[in-house]
PDB file of C-alpha atoms and ligand atoms in Angstrom:
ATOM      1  CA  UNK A   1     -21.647  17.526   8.414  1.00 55.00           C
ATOM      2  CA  UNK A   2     -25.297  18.422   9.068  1.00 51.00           C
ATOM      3  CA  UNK A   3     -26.598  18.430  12.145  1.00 51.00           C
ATOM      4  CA  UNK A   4     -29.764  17.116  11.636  1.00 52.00           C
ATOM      5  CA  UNK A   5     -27.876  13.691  10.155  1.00 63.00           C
ATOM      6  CA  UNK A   6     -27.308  10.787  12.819  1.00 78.00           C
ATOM      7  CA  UNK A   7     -23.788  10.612  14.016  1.00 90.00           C
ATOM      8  CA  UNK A   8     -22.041   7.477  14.827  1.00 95.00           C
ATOM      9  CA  UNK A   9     -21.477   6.667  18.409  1.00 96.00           C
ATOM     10  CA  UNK A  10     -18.071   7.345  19.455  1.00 97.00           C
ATOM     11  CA  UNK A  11     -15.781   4.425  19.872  1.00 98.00           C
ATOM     12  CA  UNK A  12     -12.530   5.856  19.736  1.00 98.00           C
ATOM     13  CA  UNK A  13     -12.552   9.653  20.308  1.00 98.00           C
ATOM     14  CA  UNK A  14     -10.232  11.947  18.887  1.00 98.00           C
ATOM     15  CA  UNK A  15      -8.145  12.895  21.503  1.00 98.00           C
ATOM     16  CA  UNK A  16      -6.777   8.546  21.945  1.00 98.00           C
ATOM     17  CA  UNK A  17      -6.179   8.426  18.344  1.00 98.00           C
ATOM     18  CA  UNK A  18      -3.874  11.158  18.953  1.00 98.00           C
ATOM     19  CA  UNK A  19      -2.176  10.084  21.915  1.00 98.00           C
ATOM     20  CA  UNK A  20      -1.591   7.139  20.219  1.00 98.00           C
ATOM     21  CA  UNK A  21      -0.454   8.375  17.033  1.00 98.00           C
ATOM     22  CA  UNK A  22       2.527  10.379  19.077  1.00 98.00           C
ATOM     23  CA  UNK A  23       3.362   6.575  20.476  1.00 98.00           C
ATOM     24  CA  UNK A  24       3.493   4.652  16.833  1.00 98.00           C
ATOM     25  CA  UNK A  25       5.754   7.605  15.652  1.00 98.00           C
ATOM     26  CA  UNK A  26       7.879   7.918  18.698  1.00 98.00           C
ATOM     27  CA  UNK A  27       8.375   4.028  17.776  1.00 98.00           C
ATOM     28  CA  UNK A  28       8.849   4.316  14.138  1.00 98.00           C
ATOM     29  CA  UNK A  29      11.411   7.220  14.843  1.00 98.00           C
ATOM     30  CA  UNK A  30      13.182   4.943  16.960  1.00 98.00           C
ATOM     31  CA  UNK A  31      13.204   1.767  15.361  1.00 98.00           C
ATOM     32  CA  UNK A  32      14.228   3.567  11.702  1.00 98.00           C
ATOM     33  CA  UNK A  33      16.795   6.084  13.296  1.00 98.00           C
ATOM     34  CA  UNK A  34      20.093   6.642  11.010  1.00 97.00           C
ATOM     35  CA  UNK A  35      17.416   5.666   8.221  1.00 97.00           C
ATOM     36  CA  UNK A  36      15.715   7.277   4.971  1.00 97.00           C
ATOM     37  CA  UNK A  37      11.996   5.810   4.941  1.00 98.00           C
ATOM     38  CA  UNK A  38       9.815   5.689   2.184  1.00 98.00           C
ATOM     39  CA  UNK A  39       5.868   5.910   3.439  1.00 98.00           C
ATOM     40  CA  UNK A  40       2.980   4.770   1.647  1.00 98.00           C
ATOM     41  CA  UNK A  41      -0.509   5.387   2.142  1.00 98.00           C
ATOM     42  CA  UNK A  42      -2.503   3.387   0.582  1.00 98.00           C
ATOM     43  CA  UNK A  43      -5.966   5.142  -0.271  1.00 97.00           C
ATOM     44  CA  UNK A  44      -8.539   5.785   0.126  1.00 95.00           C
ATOM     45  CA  UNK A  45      -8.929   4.826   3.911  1.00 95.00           C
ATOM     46  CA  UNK A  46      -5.609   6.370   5.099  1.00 98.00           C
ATOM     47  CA  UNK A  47      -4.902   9.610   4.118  1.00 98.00           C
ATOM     48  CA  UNK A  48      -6.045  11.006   7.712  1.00 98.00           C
ATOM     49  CA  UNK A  49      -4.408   8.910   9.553  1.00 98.00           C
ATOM     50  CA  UNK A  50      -1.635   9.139   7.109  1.00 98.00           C
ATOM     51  CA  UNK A  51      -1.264  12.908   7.170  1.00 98.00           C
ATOM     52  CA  UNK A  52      -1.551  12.586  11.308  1.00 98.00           C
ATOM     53  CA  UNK A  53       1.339  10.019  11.486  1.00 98.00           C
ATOM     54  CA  UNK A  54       3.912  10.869   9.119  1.00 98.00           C
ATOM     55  CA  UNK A  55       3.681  14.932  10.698  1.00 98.00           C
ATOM     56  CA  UNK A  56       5.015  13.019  14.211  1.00 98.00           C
ATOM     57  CA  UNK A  57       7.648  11.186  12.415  1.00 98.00           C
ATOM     58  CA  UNK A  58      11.441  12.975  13.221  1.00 97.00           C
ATOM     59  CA  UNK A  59      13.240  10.701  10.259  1.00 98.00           C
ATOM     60  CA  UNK A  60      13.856  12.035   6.366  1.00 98.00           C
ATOM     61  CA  UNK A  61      10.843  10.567   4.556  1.00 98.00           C
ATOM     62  CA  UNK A  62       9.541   9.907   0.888  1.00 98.00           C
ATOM     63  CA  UNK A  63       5.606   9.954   0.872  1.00 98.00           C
ATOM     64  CA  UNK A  64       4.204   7.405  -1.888  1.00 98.00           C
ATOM     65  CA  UNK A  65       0.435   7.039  -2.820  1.00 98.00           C
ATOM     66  CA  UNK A  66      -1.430   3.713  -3.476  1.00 98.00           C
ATOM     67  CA  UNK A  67      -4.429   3.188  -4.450  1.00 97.00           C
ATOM     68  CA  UNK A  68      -6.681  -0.182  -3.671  1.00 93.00           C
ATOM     69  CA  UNK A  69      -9.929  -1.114  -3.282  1.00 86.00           C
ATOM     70  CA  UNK A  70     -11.232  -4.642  -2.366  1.00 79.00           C
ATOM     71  CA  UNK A  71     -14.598  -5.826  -4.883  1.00 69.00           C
ATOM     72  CA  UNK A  72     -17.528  -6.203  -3.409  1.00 59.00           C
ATOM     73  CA  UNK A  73     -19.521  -4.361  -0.720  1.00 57.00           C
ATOM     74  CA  UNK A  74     -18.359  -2.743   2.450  1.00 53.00           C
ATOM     75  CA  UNK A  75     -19.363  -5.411   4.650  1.00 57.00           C
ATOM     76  CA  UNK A  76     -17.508  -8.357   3.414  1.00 59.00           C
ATOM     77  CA  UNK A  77     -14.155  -8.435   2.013  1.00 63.00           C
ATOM     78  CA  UNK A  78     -13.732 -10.710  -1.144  1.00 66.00           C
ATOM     79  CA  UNK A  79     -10.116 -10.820  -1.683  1.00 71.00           C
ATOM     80  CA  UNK A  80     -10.275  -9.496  -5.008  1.00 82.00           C
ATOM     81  CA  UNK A  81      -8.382  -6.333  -4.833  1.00 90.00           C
ATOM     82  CA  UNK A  82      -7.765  -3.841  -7.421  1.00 89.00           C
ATOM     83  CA  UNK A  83      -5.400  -1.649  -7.559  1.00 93.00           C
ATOM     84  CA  UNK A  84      -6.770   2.435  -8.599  1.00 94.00           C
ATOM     85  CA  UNK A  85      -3.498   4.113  -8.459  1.00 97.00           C
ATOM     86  CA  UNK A  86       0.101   3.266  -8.568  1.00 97.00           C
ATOM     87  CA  UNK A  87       3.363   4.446  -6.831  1.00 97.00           C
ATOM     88  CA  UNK A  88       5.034   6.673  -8.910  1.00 96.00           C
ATOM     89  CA  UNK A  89       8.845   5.546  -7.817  1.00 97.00           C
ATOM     90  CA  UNK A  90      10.662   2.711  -7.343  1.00 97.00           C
ATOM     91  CA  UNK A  91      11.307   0.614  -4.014  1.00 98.00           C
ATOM     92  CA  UNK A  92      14.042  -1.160  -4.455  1.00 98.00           C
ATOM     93  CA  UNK A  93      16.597  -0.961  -1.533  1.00 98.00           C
ATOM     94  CA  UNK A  94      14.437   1.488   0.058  1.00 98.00           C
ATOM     95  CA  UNK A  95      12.994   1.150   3.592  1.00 98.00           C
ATOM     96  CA  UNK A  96       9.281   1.016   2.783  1.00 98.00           C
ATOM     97  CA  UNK A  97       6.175   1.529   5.765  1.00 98.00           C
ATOM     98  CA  UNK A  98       2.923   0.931   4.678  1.00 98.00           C
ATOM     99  CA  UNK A  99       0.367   2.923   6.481  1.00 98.00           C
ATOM    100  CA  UNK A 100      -2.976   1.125   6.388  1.00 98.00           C
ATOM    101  CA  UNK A 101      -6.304   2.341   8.181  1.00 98.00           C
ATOM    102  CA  UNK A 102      -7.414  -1.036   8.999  1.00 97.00           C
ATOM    103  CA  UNK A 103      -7.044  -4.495   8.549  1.00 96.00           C
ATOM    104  CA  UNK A 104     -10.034  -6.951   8.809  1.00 94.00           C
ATOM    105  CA  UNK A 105      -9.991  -9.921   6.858  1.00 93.00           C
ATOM    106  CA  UNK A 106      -6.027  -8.863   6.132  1.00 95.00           C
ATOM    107  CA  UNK A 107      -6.664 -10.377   2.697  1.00 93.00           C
ATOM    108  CA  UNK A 108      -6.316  -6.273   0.756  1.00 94.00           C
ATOM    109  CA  UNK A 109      -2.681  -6.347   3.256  1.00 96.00           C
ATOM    110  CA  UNK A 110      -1.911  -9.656   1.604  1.00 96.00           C
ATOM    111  CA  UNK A 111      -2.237  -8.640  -1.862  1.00 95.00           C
ATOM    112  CA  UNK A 112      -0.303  -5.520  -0.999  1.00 97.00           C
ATOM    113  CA  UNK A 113       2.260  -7.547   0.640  1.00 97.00           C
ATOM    114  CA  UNK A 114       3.016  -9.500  -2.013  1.00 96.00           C
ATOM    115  CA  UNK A 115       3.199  -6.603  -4.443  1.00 96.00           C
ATOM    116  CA  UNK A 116       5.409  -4.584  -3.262  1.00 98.00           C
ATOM    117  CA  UNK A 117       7.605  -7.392  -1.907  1.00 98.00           C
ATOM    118  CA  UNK A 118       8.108  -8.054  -5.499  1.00 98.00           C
ATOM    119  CA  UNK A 119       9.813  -4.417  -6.070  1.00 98.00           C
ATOM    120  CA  UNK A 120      12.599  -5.571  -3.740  1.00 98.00           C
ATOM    121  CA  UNK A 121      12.407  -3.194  -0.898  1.00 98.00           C
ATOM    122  CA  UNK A 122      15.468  -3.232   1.510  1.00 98.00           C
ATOM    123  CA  UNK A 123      12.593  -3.716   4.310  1.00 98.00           C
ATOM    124  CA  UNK A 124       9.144  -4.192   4.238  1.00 98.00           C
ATOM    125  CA  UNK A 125       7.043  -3.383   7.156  1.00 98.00           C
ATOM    126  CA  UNK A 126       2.795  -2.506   8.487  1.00 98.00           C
ATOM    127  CA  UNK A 127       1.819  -0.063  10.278  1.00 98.00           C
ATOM    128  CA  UNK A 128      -1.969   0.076  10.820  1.00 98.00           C
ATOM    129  CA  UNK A 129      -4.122   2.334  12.706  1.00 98.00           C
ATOM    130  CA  UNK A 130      -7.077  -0.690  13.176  1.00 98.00           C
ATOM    131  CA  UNK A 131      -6.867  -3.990  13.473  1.00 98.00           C
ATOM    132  CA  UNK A 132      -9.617  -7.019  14.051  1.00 97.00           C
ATOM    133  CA  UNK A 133      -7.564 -10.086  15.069  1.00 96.00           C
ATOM    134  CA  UNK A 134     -10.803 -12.375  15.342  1.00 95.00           C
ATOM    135  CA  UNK A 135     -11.358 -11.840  11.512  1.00 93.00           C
ATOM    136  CA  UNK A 136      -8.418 -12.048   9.706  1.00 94.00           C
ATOM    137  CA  UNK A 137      -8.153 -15.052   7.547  1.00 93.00           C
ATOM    138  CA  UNK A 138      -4.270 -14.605   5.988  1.00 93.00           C
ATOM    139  CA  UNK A 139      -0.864 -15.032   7.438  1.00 93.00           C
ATOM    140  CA  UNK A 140       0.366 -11.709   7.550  1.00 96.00           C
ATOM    141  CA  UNK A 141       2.235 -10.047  10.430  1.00 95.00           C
ATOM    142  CA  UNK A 142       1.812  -6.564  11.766  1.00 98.00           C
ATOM    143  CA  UNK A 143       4.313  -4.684  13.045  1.00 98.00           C
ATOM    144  CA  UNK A 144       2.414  -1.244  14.324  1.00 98.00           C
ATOM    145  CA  UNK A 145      -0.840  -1.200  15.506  1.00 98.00           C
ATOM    146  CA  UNK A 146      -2.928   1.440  16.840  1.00 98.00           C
ATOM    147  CA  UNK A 147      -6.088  -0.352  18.510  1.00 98.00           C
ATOM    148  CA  UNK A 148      -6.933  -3.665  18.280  1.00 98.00           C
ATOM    149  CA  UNK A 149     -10.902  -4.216  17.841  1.00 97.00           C
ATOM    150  CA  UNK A 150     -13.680  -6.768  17.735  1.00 95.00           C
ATOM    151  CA  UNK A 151     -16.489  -7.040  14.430  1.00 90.00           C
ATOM    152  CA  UNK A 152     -17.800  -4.034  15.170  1.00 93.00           C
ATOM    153  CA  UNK A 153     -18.254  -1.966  11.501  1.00 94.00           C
ATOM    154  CA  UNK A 154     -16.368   1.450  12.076  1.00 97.00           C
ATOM    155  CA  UNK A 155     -16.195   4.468  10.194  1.00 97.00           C
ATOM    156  CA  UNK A 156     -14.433   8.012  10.418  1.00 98.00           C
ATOM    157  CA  UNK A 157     -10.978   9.314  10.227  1.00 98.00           C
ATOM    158  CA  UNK A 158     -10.751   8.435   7.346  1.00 98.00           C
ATOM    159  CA  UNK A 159     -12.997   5.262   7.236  1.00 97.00           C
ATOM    160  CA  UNK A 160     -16.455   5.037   5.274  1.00 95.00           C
ATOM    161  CA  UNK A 161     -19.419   3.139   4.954  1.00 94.00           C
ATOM    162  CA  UNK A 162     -20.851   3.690   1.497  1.00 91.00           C
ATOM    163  CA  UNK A 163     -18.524   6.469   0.929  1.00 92.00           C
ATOM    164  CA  UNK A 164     -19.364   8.817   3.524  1.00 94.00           C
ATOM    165  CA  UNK A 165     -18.291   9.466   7.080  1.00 96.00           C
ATOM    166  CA  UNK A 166     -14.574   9.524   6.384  1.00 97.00           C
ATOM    167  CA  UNK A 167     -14.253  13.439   7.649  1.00 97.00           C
ATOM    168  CA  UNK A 168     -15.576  12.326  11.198  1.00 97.00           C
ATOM    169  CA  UNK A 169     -12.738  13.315  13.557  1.00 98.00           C
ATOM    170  CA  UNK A 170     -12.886  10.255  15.743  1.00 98.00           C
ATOM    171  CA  UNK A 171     -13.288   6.287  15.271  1.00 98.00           C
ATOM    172  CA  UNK A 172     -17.194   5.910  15.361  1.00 98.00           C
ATOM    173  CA  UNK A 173     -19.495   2.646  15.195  1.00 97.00           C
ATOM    174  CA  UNK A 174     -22.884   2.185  13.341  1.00 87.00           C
ATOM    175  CA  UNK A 175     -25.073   0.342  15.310  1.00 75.00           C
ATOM    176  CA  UNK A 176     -26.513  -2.827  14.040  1.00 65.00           C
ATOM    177  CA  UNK A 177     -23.664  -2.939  11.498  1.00 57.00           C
ATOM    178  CA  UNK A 178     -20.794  -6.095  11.527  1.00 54.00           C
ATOM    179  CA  UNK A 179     -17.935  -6.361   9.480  1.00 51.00           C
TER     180      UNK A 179
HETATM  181  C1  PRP B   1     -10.582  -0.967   3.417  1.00 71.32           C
HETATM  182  C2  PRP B   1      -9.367  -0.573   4.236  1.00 71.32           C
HETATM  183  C3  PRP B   1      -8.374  -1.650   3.904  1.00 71.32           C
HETATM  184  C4  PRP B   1      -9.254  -2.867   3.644  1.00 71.32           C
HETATM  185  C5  PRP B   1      -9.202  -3.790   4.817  1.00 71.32           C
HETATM  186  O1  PRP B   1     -10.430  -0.515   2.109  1.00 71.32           O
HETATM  187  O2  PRP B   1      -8.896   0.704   3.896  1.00 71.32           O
HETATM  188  O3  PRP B   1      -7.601  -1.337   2.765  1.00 71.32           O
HETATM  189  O4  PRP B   1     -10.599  -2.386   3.467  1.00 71.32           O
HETATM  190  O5  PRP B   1     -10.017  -4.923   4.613  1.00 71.32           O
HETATM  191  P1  PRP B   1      -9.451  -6.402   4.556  1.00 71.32           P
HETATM  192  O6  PRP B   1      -8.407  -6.544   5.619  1.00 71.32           O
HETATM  193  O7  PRP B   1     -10.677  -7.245   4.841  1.00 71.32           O
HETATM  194  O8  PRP B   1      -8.917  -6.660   3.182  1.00 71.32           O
HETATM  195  P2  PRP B   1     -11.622  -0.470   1.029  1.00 71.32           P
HETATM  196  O9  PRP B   1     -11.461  -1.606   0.073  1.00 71.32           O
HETATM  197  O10 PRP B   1     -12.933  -0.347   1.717  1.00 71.32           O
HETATM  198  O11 PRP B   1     -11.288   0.862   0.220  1.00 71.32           O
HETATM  199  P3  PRP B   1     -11.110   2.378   0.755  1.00 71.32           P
HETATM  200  O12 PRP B   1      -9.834   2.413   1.557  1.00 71.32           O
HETATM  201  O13 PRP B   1     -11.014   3.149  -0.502  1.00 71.32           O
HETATM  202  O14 PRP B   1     -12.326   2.729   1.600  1.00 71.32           O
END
């Protein structure tokens, strides 16, 4: 990045996100053990966190790609989701993570939910890295989360805000921005 452009403030640097990261896949490990998993990451938010995760994870593992993208700008989520790319195997019977970068309104997790529920996975379960508990409007439960965090609008590792920022190392805020 160039150094004359202004940098987001540092909210999460990158040495917690990797602390934690060894903690959700220490979990994971545990809680799948004996098990084949298949992990998805759904794009295009994830695939840093993704790639950081699933290299901690000690369990035989199938990596699947999805693609979604919620209509509408950056700064409020409409629900409408489309999907850009999808998984190139089946799930049924198979032990299925989904590794999400965040989940704000949880409505893009919803619609995901209910997707791949329909391909009859032996298990189902969320891992995110982000989570805003004051603004999710849907009744969906996570079962890994990384940090939990208020409205602030964050960007990096992975995150953007008009497409850029996602090669920032750590979890960074804009100021004056609210999600
Ligand atoms: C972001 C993020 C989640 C979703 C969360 O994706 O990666 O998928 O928003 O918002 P919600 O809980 O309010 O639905 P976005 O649609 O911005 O696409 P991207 O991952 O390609 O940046």
């Amino acid at each position: 990045m160039k150094s004359e452009m202004l940098l987001p403030k540092v909210l999460i640097p990158e040495a917690k996100i990797k602390e934690r990261i060894h903690d959700l896949a220490s979990e994971i490990s545990f809680d799948y053990r004996g098990k084949d998993v298949t992990a998805i990451c759904v794009l295009k938010g994830s695939f840093v966190f993704f790639a950081d995760l699933i290299r901690e994870i000690d369990l035989p593992m199938a990596c699947e790609f999805m693609g979604l993208s919620s209509y509408g700008n950056k700064t409020t989520s409409s629900g409408e989701v489309k999907v850009t790319l999808d998984l190139t195997e089946p799930l049924s019977g198979k032990h299925v993570i989904i590794i999400e970068d965040i989940v704000d309104s949880g409505l893009t997790m919803q619609y995901l939910l209910n997707n791949l529920n329909a391909r009859k996975p032996a298990s189902l379960k969320v891992c995110s890295l982000l989570f805003k508990p004051e603004q999710l409007k849907s009744d969906i439960k996570l079962d890994y989360v990384g940090f939990k965090l208020g409205s602030e609008f964050v960007v990096g590792y992975g995150l953007d805000h008009a497409g850029r920022y996602r090669q920032l190392p750590y979890i960074g805020v804009i100021e004056n921005e609210r999600h």
